[in-house]
């Protein structure tokens, strides 16, 4: 047919330039590099900040932000921004523009937007002051712990409420 073919037959890379500067390269293995000599099937390198964006349409995007102290992957659906990434020494997950999970440099996990340097392990936080009494298998319970064949054993669990702390 009427196809246009551009390429190299000798195993040398195909290089695309603008303004006398290399912008993209396809190596002899088929790896594609944009701003870099490729080491992977797609290898993109840019200045700190936005590095790549993929668009489904005007309201649905996936983008990456990269810098020396942050790496963030972000999805936007026209209404909500959801993202996860590494900033400083913290890995976090954010949905609807609010942080939901944080794992700090010590490996401690915090959920619900509450972080407290005095607590270790796993911290859970319910952000509203609604009143309910969690009971066994209550769908509104903040945390459920199921240990097979260990009914009634609550060792290692601390429950904190407005009236104090119970074990």
PDB file of C-alpha atoms in Angstrom, residues 91 100-112 114-116 119-124:
ATOM      1  CA  UNK A  91       4.524   7.765  51.549  1.00  0.00           C
ATOM      2  CA  UNK A 100      -6.297   9.045  53.822  1.00  0.00           C
ATOM      3  CA  UNK A 101      -3.110   7.060  54.576  1.00  0.00           C
ATOM      4  CA  UNK A 102       0.413   8.017  55.586  1.00  0.00           C
ATOM      5  CA  UNK A 103       3.380   5.765  56.255  1.00  0.00           C
ATOM      6  CA  UNK A 104       6.212   7.701  57.855  1.00  0.00           C
ATOM      7  CA  UNK A 105       9.952   7.053  57.701  1.00  0.00           C
ATOM      8  CA  UNK A 106       9.748   4.895  60.850  1.00  0.00           C
ATOM      9  CA  UNK A 107       7.259   2.582  59.125  1.00  0.00           C
ATOM     10  CA  UNK A 108       4.310   3.709  61.237  1.00  0.00           C
ATOM     11  CA  UNK A 109       0.971   3.857  59.411  1.00  0.00           C
ATOM     12  CA  UNK A 110      -1.606   6.564  60.082  1.00  0.00           C
ATOM     13  CA  UNK A 111      -5.125   6.518  58.592  1.00  0.00           C
ATOM     14  CA  UNK A 112      -7.858   9.113  58.542  1.00  0.00           C
ATOM     15  CA  UNK A 114      -4.389  11.948  62.038  1.00  0.00           C
ATOM     16  CA  UNK A 115      -0.667  11.800  62.756  1.00  0.00           C
ATOM     17  CA  UNK A 116       0.835  11.772  66.209  1.00  0.00           C
ATOM     18  CA  UNK A 119       2.089   6.818  68.758  1.00  0.00           C
ATOM     19  CA  UNK A 120       3.673   3.961  66.910  1.00  0.00           C
ATOM     20  CA  UNK A 121       2.396   1.086  64.844  1.00  0.00           C
ATOM     21  CA  UNK A 122      -1.019   1.773  63.360  1.00  0.00           C
ATOM     22  CA  UNK A 123      -3.085   4.848  64.258  1.00  0.00           C
ATOM     23  CA  UNK A 124      -6.699   5.153  63.118  1.00  0.00           C
TER      24      UNK A 124
END
